[in-house]
Coordinates of C-alpha atoms and ligand atoms in Angstrom, one line a residue:
M1 CA 142.5 85.2 83.1
T2 CA 140.2 85.6 80.1
G3 CA 137.0 84.2 79.4
G4 CA 136.1 85.8 75.9
K5 CA 132.8 87.0 75.0
L6 CA 129.9 86.9 77.3
I7 CA 127.1 84.6 76.1
I8 CA 124.1 86.1 77.1
K9 CA 120.5 84.4 77.6
E10 CA 117.1 85.6 78.4
I11 CA 115.3 83.3 80.6
E12 CA 111.2 83.8 81.1
T13 CA 110.5 83.8 85.0
K14 CA 107.3 84.1 86.8
V15 CA 106.5 86.7 89.6
Y16 CA 106.8 86.0 92.8
Q17 CA 104.5 87.8 95.7
G18 CA 105.7 89.7 98.7
Q19 CA 109.4 90.5 97.3
K20 CA 108.9 93.9 99.1
P21 CA 112.2 95.2 101.1
G22 CA 111.6 95.7 104.8
T23 CA 113.3 97.8 107.3
S24 CA 116.9 96.6 105.2
G25 CA 116.5 94.7 102.5
L26 CA 114.4 91.7 101.5
R27 CA 114.8 88.9 104.3
K28 CA 113.4 85.5 104.1
R29 CA 114.3 81.9 105.0
V30 CA 116.6 80.1 102.7
V31 CA 114.1 78.0 101.1
E32 CA 112.3 80.5 100.0
F33 CA 115.5 81.8 98.2
Q34 CA 116.1 78.6 96.7
Q35 CA 113.3 78.5 94.9
E36 CA 113.6 78.4 91.0
N37 CA 114.9 82.2 90.1
Y38 CA 113.3 83.6 93.3
L39 CA 116.5 85.6 94.3
D40 CA 117.3 85.6 90.2
N41 CA 114.1 88.1 90.0
F42 CA 114.8 89.9 92.4
V43 CA 118.4 91.2 91.2
Q44 CA 117.3 91.1 87.9
S45 CA 114.5 93.7 89.0
I46 CA 117.6 95.8 90.8
F47 CA 118.8 96.6 87.2
N48 CA 115.3 97.1 86.1
A49 CA 114.4 99.7 88.2
L50 CA 117.9 101.5 87.8
P51 CA 118.3 103.7 84.7
S52 CA 120.0 101.5 82.0
E53 CA 122.4 104.2 80.9
Q54 CA 123.8 104.3 84.4
V55 CA 123.9 100.5 84.7
K56 CA 125.9 100.3 81.4
G57 CA 129.9 100.5 82.2
S58 CA 129.2 100.8 85.9
L59 CA 130.9 99.8 89.0
F60 CA 129.3 97.2 91.4
V61 CA 130.4 96.3 95.0
V62 CA 129.1 92.8 96.0
G63 CA 129.7 90.4 99.3
G64 CA 128.3 89.5 102.6
D65 CA 128.3 88.1 106.1
G66 CA 129.6 84.8 104.7
R67 CA 126.2 82.9 105.8
Y68 CA 124.6 79.8 103.9
F69 CA 123.6 80.6 100.5
N70 CA 126.0 83.5 100.3
K71 CA 128.2 81.7 97.8
D72 CA 125.6 80.8 95.2
A73 CA 123.8 83.8 95.5
I74 CA 127.2 85.6 94.3
Q75 CA 127.2 83.4 91.0
V76 CA 123.9 84.2 90.3
I77 CA 124.5 88.1 90.8
F78 CA 127.7 87.9 88.5
K79 CA 125.8 86.6 85.6
I80 CA 122.8 89.0 86.0
A81 CA 125.0 92.0 86.4
A82 CA 127.3 90.9 83.2
A83 CA 124.0 90.6 81.2
N84 CA 122.5 94.1 82.4
G85 CA 125.7 95.9 81.1
V86 CA 127.9 96.2 84.0
R87 CA 131.3 96.6 83.3
K88 CA 133.1 95.3 86.8
I89 CA 132.1 94.0 89.9
L90 CA 134.3 94.3 93.1
V91 CA 133.9 91.3 95.3
G92 CA 135.4 90.4 98.6
Q93 CA 137.5 87.6 99.3
N94 CA 135.9 84.5 99.7
G95 CA 132.9 86.4 99.1
L96 CA 133.5 88.0 102.7
L97 CA 132.9 92.0 103.4
S98 CA 131.2 93.2 106.4
T99 CA 128.2 95.9 105.7
P100 CA 130.3 98.8 107.0
A101 CA 133.3 97.7 104.8
I102 CA 131.2 97.7 101.7
S103 CA 130.1 101.3 102.5
S104 CA 133.5 102.4 102.4
L105 CA 134.3 100.3 99.2
V106 CA 131.5 101.7 97.4
R107 CA 132.6 105.6 98.5
S108 CA 136.6 105.1 97.8
K109 CA 136.1 103.3 94.4
Q110 CA 132.9 105.1 93.4
A111 CA 131.0 102.9 92.7
L112 CA 127.3 103.2 91.4
G113 CA 125.9 100.8 94.0
A114 CA 126.6 97.2 96.2
I115 CA 124.5 94.4 96.5
L116 CA 124.5 93.0 99.9
L117 CA 124.0 89.8 101.0
T118 CA 123.4 89.3 104.5
A119 CA 120.1 89.1 107.0
S120 CA 122.3 90.9 109.5
H121 CA 121.5 89.7 113.1
N122 CA 118.7 86.8 112.1
P123 CA 119.9 83.2 112.3
G124 CA 121.2 81.2 109.4
G125 CA 122.1 77.9 107.9
P126 CA 119.7 75.8 105.5
K127 CA 117.2 76.3 107.9
G128 CA 117.6 79.9 108.7
D129 CA 117.3 83.4 107.0
F130 CA 119.0 84.8 103.8
G131 CA 118.9 88.3 102.8
I132 CA 119.9 90.7 99.6
K133 CA 119.9 94.5 99.9
Y134 CA 120.7 97.3 97.3
N135 CA 123.0 100.1 98.3
I136 CA 123.2 102.9 96.7
S137 CA 126.4 105.1 95.1
N138 CA 127.0 107.3 98.5
G139 CA 127.4 103.7 100.2
G140 CA 124.1 103.7 102.5
P141 CA 120.9 101.4 101.9
A142 CA 118.7 102.7 99.1
P143 CA 115.8 105.1 100.0
E144 CA 112.4 103.9 99.9
S145 CA 111.6 105.8 96.6
I146 CA 114.4 103.1 95.0
T147 CA 113.0 99.8 97.2
N148 CA 109.6 100.9 96.3
A149 CA 110.5 100.8 92.4
I150 CA 112.5 97.7 92.8
Y151 CA 109.5 95.8 94.5
Q152 CA 107.1 97.1 91.9
Q153 CA 109.7 95.4 89.4
T154 CA 109.4 92.4 91.2
L155 CA 105.5 92.6 90.4
S156 CA 105.9 92.7 86.6
I157 CA 108.9 90.7 86.0
K158 CA 108.8 87.8 82.9
T159 CA 112.5 87.7 82.2
I160 CA 115.6 87.7 83.4
V161 CA 119.0 88.3 81.5
K162 CA 122.0 86.3 82.5
A163 CA 125.7 86.2 81.2
E164 CA 126.0 82.0 81.1
N165 CA 129.7 81.9 80.9
V166 CA 130.5 84.1 83.8
E167 CA 131.6 82.1 86.8
V168 CA 134.4 82.3 89.6
R169 CA 133.9 79.8 92.0
D170 CA 136.8 80.1 93.2
L171 CA 136.9 83.4 95.4
S172 CA 139.7 82.6 97.6
K173 CA 142.5 84.2 95.4
I174 CA 142.9 88.1 94.9
G175 CA 143.1 89.1 91.4
V176 CA 141.1 89.9 88.6
Y177 CA 139.0 87.7 85.6
E178 CA 137.6 89.2 82.7
W179 CA 135.5 88.9 79.9
D180 CA 134.8 91.2 76.7
G181 CA 133.3 94.6 78.0
F182 CA 133.3 92.8 81.8
S183 CA 135.2 91.9 84.9
I184 CA 135.6 90.4 88.6
E185 CA 138.2 91.7 90.8
I186 CA 138.3 89.2 94.4
V187 CA 139.5 92.1 96.5
D188 CA 140.9 92.0 100.0
S189 CA 138.1 92.1 102.5
I190 CA 139.3 94.5 104.7
D191 CA 142.5 96.6 103.6
C192 CA 139.4 99.5 102.2
Y193 CA 138.1 99.7 105.5
L194 CA 141.3 99.5 107.5
T195 CA 143.0 102.5 105.6
L196 CA 139.8 104.5 106.4
M197 CA 139.9 103.3 110.3
K198 CA 143.3 104.6 110.7
D199 CA 142.3 108.2 109.1
I200 CA 139.6 108.4 111.8
F201 CA 141.6 107.2 115.0
N202 CA 145.2 107.5 116.4
F203 CA 146.1 103.7 116.1
S204 CA 149.0 104.2 118.4
Q205 CA 146.9 105.5 121.1
L206 CA 145.0 102.9 121.2
R207 CA 147.6 100.6 120.9
Q208 CA 148.9 102.2 124.1
L209 CA 145.6 101.3 126.4
I210 CA 145.3 98.2 124.3
S211 CA 148.8 97.0 125.7
D212 CA 148.0 98.2 129.3
K213 CA 147.8 95.4 131.5
R214 CA 145.4 97.7 133.9
F215 CA 142.8 97.3 130.7
T216 CA 141.2 94.2 129.2
L217 CA 139.2 93.5 126.5
K218 CA 137.4 90.7 125.2
F219 CA 135.6 90.6 121.7
D220 CA 133.0 88.6 120.1
A221 CA 132.2 87.9 116.8
M222 CA 129.5 86.3 117.1
S223 CA 130.6 83.8 114.0
G224 CA 130.2 86.3 111.8
V225 CA 132.0 88.4 109.6
T226 CA 133.7 90.7 112.0
G227 CA 135.9 88.2 112.6
V228 CA 137.9 88.5 110.3
Y229 CA 138.4 92.3 110.5
A230 CA 138.6 92.0 114.7
K231 CA 141.7 89.6 113.8
R232 CA 143.4 92.1 111.4
I233 CA 142.6 94.9 113.2
L234 CA 142.4 94.5 116.8
S235 CA 144.9 92.0 117.0
Q236 CA 147.5 92.1 114.2
E237 CA 147.0 96.2 114.0
L238 CA 146.5 97.1 117.8
G239 CA 148.0 94.2 119.7
L240 CA 145.1 92.2 121.3
S241 CA 145.9 89.0 122.1
I242 CA 144.2 86.5 119.6
D243 CA 143.1 84.9 122.9
N244 CA 140.8 87.8 123.7
L245 CA 138.5 87.3 120.3
I246 CA 136.0 84.5 120.6
N247 CA 133.6 83.3 117.6
C248 CA 136.2 85.1 115.4
E249 CA 135.4 82.5 112.3
P250 CA 132.8 83.4 110.0
S251 CA 130.6 80.0 110.2
E252 CA 127.7 79.6 107.3
D253 CA 125.1 79.1 110.5
F254 CA 126.9 81.0 112.9
N255 CA 127.8 78.0 114.4
N256 CA 124.3 77.2 115.1
G257 CA 123.9 80.6 117.3
H258 CA 121.8 84.0 116.7
P259 CA 124.4 86.4 115.6
D260 CA 122.4 89.4 117.8
P261 CA 124.4 91.5 119.7
N262 CA 122.2 91.6 122.6
L263 CA 122.0 90.5 126.7
T264 CA 119.9 87.5 125.8
Y265 CA 121.7 86.0 122.2
A266 CA 125.7 86.9 123.4
P267 CA 125.3 84.9 126.5
L268 CA 129.0 83.4 126.5
L269 CA 130.3 87.3 126.7
V270 CA 127.5 88.6 128.6
D271 CA 128.7 85.9 131.4
M272 CA 132.4 86.5 131.4
M273 CA 131.4 90.5 131.8
N274 CA 129.1 89.8 134.8
K275 CA 131.5 87.8 136.5
G276 CA 134.2 90.9 136.0
L277 CA 136.6 89.3 134.1
F278 CA 137.1 91.9 131.6
D279 CA 137.2 95.8 131.3
M280 CA 135.1 96.1 128.3
G281 CA 133.6 93.5 126.3
C282 CA 132.1 94.2 123.1
A283 CA 130.0 91.8 120.1
S284 CA 128.9 92.9 116.8
D285 CA 126.5 90.8 114.7
G286 CA 126.4 88.6 111.5
D287 CA 127.1 91.8 108.9
G288 CA 128.9 93.8 111.4
D289 CA 127.0 96.9 111.4
R290 CA 125.7 96.4 114.9
N291 CA 127.5 96.9 118.4
M292 CA 127.2 95.7 121.9
I293 CA 129.4 97.3 124.3
L294 CA 129.6 96.3 127.9
G295 CA 132.1 97.4 130.7
N296 CA 132.9 95.5 133.9
K297 CA 129.5 94.1 135.4
F298 CA 128.2 97.3 133.6
F299 CA 125.8 97.4 130.6
L300 CA 125.9 100.1 127.9
N301 CA 122.5 100.9 126.4
P302 CA 123.1 101.4 122.9
S303 CA 121.2 104.9 123.1
D304 CA 123.5 106.0 126.2
S305 CA 126.6 105.0 123.8
V306 CA 125.6 107.3 121.1
A307 CA 125.1 109.9 123.4
V308 CA 128.4 109.5 124.8
I309 CA 130.7 109.4 121.8
A310 CA 128.9 112.4 120.7
A311 CA 129.4 114.5 124.0
N312 CA 133.3 113.1 123.7
Y313 CA 133.4 113.7 120.0
K314 CA 136.8 115.7 120.3
S315 CA 138.4 112.5 121.8
I316 CA 138.3 111.3 118.3
P317 CA 141.0 112.9 115.6
Y318 CA 138.0 112.3 112.7
F319 CA 135.7 114.9 114.5
Q320 CA 138.7 117.1 115.6
K321 CA 139.0 117.7 111.4
T322 CA 135.4 118.1 110.6
G323 CA 133.8 119.2 113.4
L324 CA 130.5 118.2 114.9
K325 CA 127.6 119.0 112.0
G326 CA 124.5 117.7 113.8
L327 CA 123.4 114.6 115.6
A328 CA 120.4 112.3 115.2
R329 CA 119.0 109.2 116.4
S330 CA 115.8 107.3 115.6
M331 CA 112.6 107.8 116.7
P332 CA 111.9 104.6 119.2
T333 CA 116.0 105.7 120.4
S334 CA 115.8 107.0 124.1
A335 CA 116.2 111.0 124.3
A336 CA 119.6 110.8 125.6
L337 CA 121.4 112.3 122.6
E338 CA 118.9 115.6 122.5
H339 CA 120.3 116.8 125.9
V340 CA 123.8 116.3 124.1
A341 CA 122.7 118.2 120.9
K342 CA 121.7 120.9 123.1
S343 CA 124.6 121.4 124.9
L344 CA 126.7 121.3 121.9
Q345 CA 124.3 123.8 120.4
V346 CA 124.2 121.2 117.3
P347 CA 121.2 120.6 114.7
F348 CA 119.4 117.7 116.2
F349 CA 117.2 115.3 113.9
E350 CA 114.8 112.4 114.9
V351 CA 114.2 109.6 112.0
P352 CA 112.0 106.5 111.2
T353 CA 113.9 103.4 112.1
G354 CA 116.3 102.5 109.8
W355 CA 119.7 103.6 108.6
K356 CA 118.7 104.8 105.6
F357 CA 117.2 107.8 106.8
F358 CA 119.8 109.0 108.2
G359 CA 121.7 109.3 104.1
N360 CA 120.3 112.4 103.2
L361 CA 121.4 114.8 106.7
M362 CA 124.8 113.1 106.2
D363 CA 125.0 113.6 102.4
A364 CA 123.8 116.9 103.0
G365 CA 126.4 117.8 105.5
Q366 CA 124.0 118.1 108.1
L367 CA 124.8 115.0 110.3
S368 CA 128.1 113.5 112.1
I369 CA 126.8 111.3 114.6
C370 CA 124.0 109.0 114.9
G371 CA 122.5 106.1 116.3
E372 CA 119.7 103.5 117.1
E373 CA 118.7 101.5 120.0
S374 CA 119.0 98.7 117.8
F375 CA 122.8 98.4 118.8
G376 CA 123.2 100.9 115.6
T377 CA 125.9 103.7 116.0
G378 CA 127.9 105.4 113.2
S379 CA 128.8 108.4 111.9
D380 CA 129.0 110.2 108.2
H381 CA 132.8 108.5 107.6
I382 CA 130.4 105.7 105.9
R383 CA 126.5 105.4 105.2
E384 CA 125.9 102.3 107.2
K385 CA 125.9 102.0 110.5
D386 CA 129.2 100.5 111.7
G387 CA 129.9 98.1 114.5
L388 CA 134.2 97.9 115.0
W389 CA 133.9 101.6 114.5
A390 CA 131.9 102.2 117.4
V391 CA 134.1 99.8 119.4
L392 CA 137.3 101.6 118.1
C393 CA 135.2 105.0 119.5
W394 CA 135.0 103.8 122.8
L395 CA 138.8 102.9 123.1
Q396 CA 139.7 106.3 121.5
I397 CA 137.6 108.0 124.4
L398 CA 139.2 105.6 127.0
A399 CA 142.8 106.3 125.7
D400 CA 142.4 109.9 125.4
R401 CA 140.4 109.9 128.8
N402 CA 143.4 107.9 130.1
Q403 CA 146.2 109.8 128.8
T404 CA 148.3 110.7 131.9
Q405 CA 147.1 107.6 133.6
L406 CA 148.4 105.5 131.0
S407 CA 151.7 106.9 131.4
N408 CA 151.8 106.6 135.5
P409 CA 151.7 103.0 135.9
N410 CA 150.4 103.2 139.6
D411 CA 147.8 105.5 138.6
K412 CA 143.8 103.5 138.2
L413 CA 142.4 104.1 134.8
V414 CA 139.2 106.0 134.2
S415 CA 136.5 103.1 133.2
L416 CA 134.1 102.9 130.5
Q417 CA 131.5 102.9 133.2
D418 CA 133.0 105.6 134.9
I419 CA 132.6 108.1 131.9
V420 CA 129.1 106.8 131.7
R421 CA 128.2 107.8 135.2
E422 CA 130.0 111.1 134.7
H423 CA 127.7 111.6 131.7
W424 CA 124.8 111.0 133.6
E425 CA 125.7 113.5 136.1
K426 CA 126.1 116.2 133.7
F427 CA 123.0 115.2 131.1
G428 CA 120.7 113.4 133.5
R429 CA 120.0 110.0 132.8
N430 CA 117.2 108.2 130.2
Y431 CA 116.2 105.3 131.5
Y432 CA 115.5 102.7 128.5
S433 CA 114.3 99.9 128.0
R434 CA 112.9 97.4 124.7
Y435 CA 110.8 94.4 124.7
D436 CA 110.5 92.0 122.0
Y437 CA 108.0 89.7 121.2
E438 CA 109.5 87.9 118.4
E439 CA 107.5 85.6 116.2
V440 CA 103.9 86.0 117.8
D441 CA 101.0 85.3 115.2
A442 CA 100.8 88.3 112.6
K443 CA 97.3 88.4 112.8
G444 CA 96.8 89.1 116.3
A445 CA 100.3 92.0 116.2
D446 CA 98.4 93.6 113.3
E447 CA 95.1 94.0 115.5
M448 CA 96.5 95.2 118.4
M449 CA 98.7 97.8 116.3
K450 CA 95.0 98.6 114.9
S451 CA 93.3 99.0 118.3
L452 CA 96.3 101.4 119.3
L453 CA 96.1 102.9 116.3
Q454 CA 92.2 103.9 117.1
Q455 CA 92.7 105.2 120.3
I456 CA 95.7 107.1 119.1
Q457 CA 93.5 108.8 116.6
S458 CA 90.5 109.0 118.5
K459 CA 92.5 111.2 120.5
S460 CA 90.7 109.2 123.2
L461 CA 94.2 108.3 125.4
I462 CA 95.0 112.3 125.9
G463 CA 94.3 113.6 129.4
R464 CA 94.2 109.9 130.8
K465 CA 95.8 109.6 134.1
F466 CA 97.5 106.5 135.5
H467 CA 99.6 105.3 138.9
Q468 CA 98.1 107.5 141.1
D469 CA 97.9 110.4 138.4
V470 CA 102.0 110.2 138.3
Y471 CA 101.9 109.7 134.7
E472 CA 99.4 111.8 132.2
I473 CA 99.0 111.1 128.4
V474 CA 99.6 114.6 127.1
E475 CA 100.5 113.5 122.9
C476 CA 100.3 110.3 121.1
D477 CA 100.5 110.0 117.2
D478 CA 101.3 107.4 114.4
F479 CA 104.6 109.1 113.1
E480 CA 105.6 110.5 110.2
Y481 CA 108.7 112.0 108.9
F482 CA 109.1 114.5 106.6
D483 CA 112.6 114.7 105.3
P484 CA 113.9 118.2 105.1
I485 CA 116.4 117.0 102.3
D486 CA 114.5 115.2 99.5
K487 CA 111.0 116.0 100.9
S488 CA 109.5 112.6 101.0
V489 CA 107.4 112.1 103.6
S490 CA 107.5 108.4 105.5
S491 CA 104.2 107.6 107.3
H492 CA 103.2 104.4 109.8
Q493 CA 106.4 104.9 111.5
G494 CA 105.4 103.6 115.0
L495 CA 103.3 104.7 117.3
R496 CA 104.1 107.1 120.4
I497 CA 102.6 108.0 123.4
K498 CA 104.2 111.0 125.1
F499 CA 103.6 111.6 128.8
S500 CA 103.6 114.9 131.0
D501 CA 107.1 114.3 132.6
G502 CA 108.2 113.9 129.3
S503 CA 108.2 109.6 129.2
R504 CA 107.8 108.0 126.3
I505 CA 106.2 104.4 125.3
I506 CA 106.2 103.5 121.6
Y507 CA 105.2 100.0 119.8
R508 CA 106.4 99.0 116.1
L509 CA 105.9 96.3 114.3
S510 CA 109.7 94.8 113.3
G511 CA 110.5 95.0 109.4
T512 CA 113.4 92.4 109.7
G513 CA 111.4 89.5 110.5
S514 CA 111.3 86.8 108.3
S515 CA 108.3 85.1 109.5
G516 CA 105.2 85.8 111.9
A517 CA 105.4 89.1 113.2
T518 CA 107.5 90.8 116.2
I519 CA 106.2 93.1 118.3
R520 CA 108.7 95.6 119.8
I521 CA 107.7 98.3 122.8
Y522 CA 110.1 101.0 123.6
F523 CA 110.5 102.6 127.3
D524 CA 112.3 106.1 127.9
K525 CA 111.6 108.1 130.8
Y526 CA 114.3 111.2 131.7
D527 CA 115.7 111.0 135.7
K528 CA 118.3 114.0 136.4
V529 CA 118.4 113.2 140.4
S530 CA 118.1 109.3 140.9
L531 CA 120.9 107.9 138.3
L532 CA 122.0 104.2 139.1
N533 CA 118.5 102.5 139.5
D534 CA 118.1 99.2 137.8
P535 CA 116.4 100.6 134.8
Q536 CA 113.7 97.4 134.7
Q537 CA 112.4 98.3 138.4
H538 CA 112.9 102.5 137.2
L539 CA 110.3 101.5 134.3
K540 CA 108.1 99.2 135.5
D541 CA 105.0 101.6 136.3
L542 CA 105.7 102.6 132.2
I543 CA 105.8 99.1 131.1
H544 CA 102.6 98.1 133.1
I545 CA 100.7 100.9 131.4
A546 CA 102.0 99.9 127.8
L547 CA 101.4 96.1 128.2
D548 CA 97.7 97.3 129.7
L549 CA 97.2 100.2 126.8
S550 CA 97.9 97.5 124.1
K551 CA 96.2 94.5 125.7
L552 CA 99.3 92.7 124.2
Q553 CA 98.8 89.7 126.2
Q554 CA 94.9 89.5 125.1
Y555 CA 96.1 89.5 121.3
T556 CA 99.1 87.9 121.0
G557 CA 98.7 85.2 124.1
R558 CA 102.4 86.0 124.7
N559 CA 103.2 86.8 128.5
E560 CA 106.5 87.6 128.5
P561 CA 109.1 89.2 125.7
N562 CA 111.6 86.7 123.9
V563 CA 114.5 89.3 124.5
I564 CA 114.3 92.9 127.2
T565 CA 117.1 95.1 126.6
Ligands
G16_601 C1 118.2 97.0 110.6 C2 118.6 98.4 110.0 C3 118.5 99.5 111.1 C4 117.4 99.5 112.0 C5 116.9 98.0 112.1 C6 115.5 97.9 112.6 O1 119.1 96.7 111.1 O2 119.4 98.7 109.5 O3 118.8 100.4 110.7 O4 117.6 99.9 113.3 O5 116.8 97.0 111.0 O6 115.2 96.5 113.1 P1 113.4 96.2 113.2 O7 112.9 96.9 112.4 O8 113.4 94.5 113.4 O9 113.0 97.0 114.4 P2 119.7 95.8 110.6 O10 121.3 95.4 111.8 O11 118.9 94.5 110.6 O12 120.5 95.8 109.3

């Protein structure tokens, strides 16, 4: 189809304050995005922040998690991209592309970048959240130097350019739409990602495991974008019965749910797994980059998940080919991965919270597998965390460990929790928990963090002892990261308190919320002997110390966290 010459109009606009991208893009309530030119300003600012000679004639990928406002936003991006000289846009069918699929498309098609339309795990719908994020040519989130440049542009923007005659409202049919010097191609949302997964895993081994009557799997897409991937990959390709997929129709408001795969917001799956109905249960978030994995009556902590995957890297065909170049975790993630890195004698890195910090290490060939406590796991196959990849990793590890058992119908299969317990026996266990206090008053949260920072900077905490002197503070700081590749410095990345036994308490304000503030407190305690305790019990003294030191209740009025992981 041909649309002729582009009709470009320049439109005057006014500056909106507060368009600073957070941990992962700009996330606000939908109603804020619906203000006149609010989204348009941000999109134009992306192009203004990039060198114009790069933008001219470039290829971009656009897609999102299907949440409310996605469809309108896609049309705005088409118009602004065309007017700014972009040559071609690849957009997912029906506008749908998971965050990992976008990363794989950018890399395989050598696009200049991508615009992702998602607020990830935040609720959607007209009263929920919307988000927009710019990814660079390596397929990963833009680094802070670029997001800061975009933000600066939003503060001085005066005009927006738009190609008024560019519009493809019906994104359901795969095909190409052309104008003079500009085109839009609607691509299958799954093909490119599926090809990559087939290259990473042994699909025939996975099929064998899934078809075995002794192994049952349940997958919950939480009404996010992963539903379309799960149907094609888990069901059509790997043979999982469609009855074992739940919430796999993407919905604009996630069926009125909160698409955050954790113990609080995935109650249906958690309940089934607690009742022991399945051997493995998995969930992913709105845009498909997060994952939660459960065993039969067993919660797999994300910090343990990445450590076990790393320890079993030889089970995964991709790593058999590439080897293990290095391991990394975000600072608040438990230290479980470090024990694996030491044992395998591979380089280890600790970066701030945010997947963007892993990209440089991967591009430099120094990092293979990484993870975050926030249900994010991934590798250098792309530059985003990857929910379905983590599920396939676990299936591959299970298939590999059960190779002999799978051909002997009377043998008992090794379970997910067997593998994790063996891991603890070998490496010791990092008991871990995170407390989230969501949407607290921002002023109270800031004051609490300031008071903690003051105690840290004055060094008054060093030497303080708690609980019959079992815990003594030996180090504390305001985490700062020196990127070993581009030498950039990222400051104020969380307050750390370290004890003489290696235990850690970390305080951070979330960078992904859209209103008020969310306080996160993380607890990490290593044990080599008692391996099967309840984490909340095991960590109770540390939790007590953290609440005491921060005076959280006094500053926020909150007695209980909303979410405990
Ligand atoms: C985003 C980032 C993650 C990060 C998380 C932290 O996740 O991509 O790398 O760990 O935010 O969130 P917060 O700042 O709220 O603790 P997502 O899945 O929301 O894109």
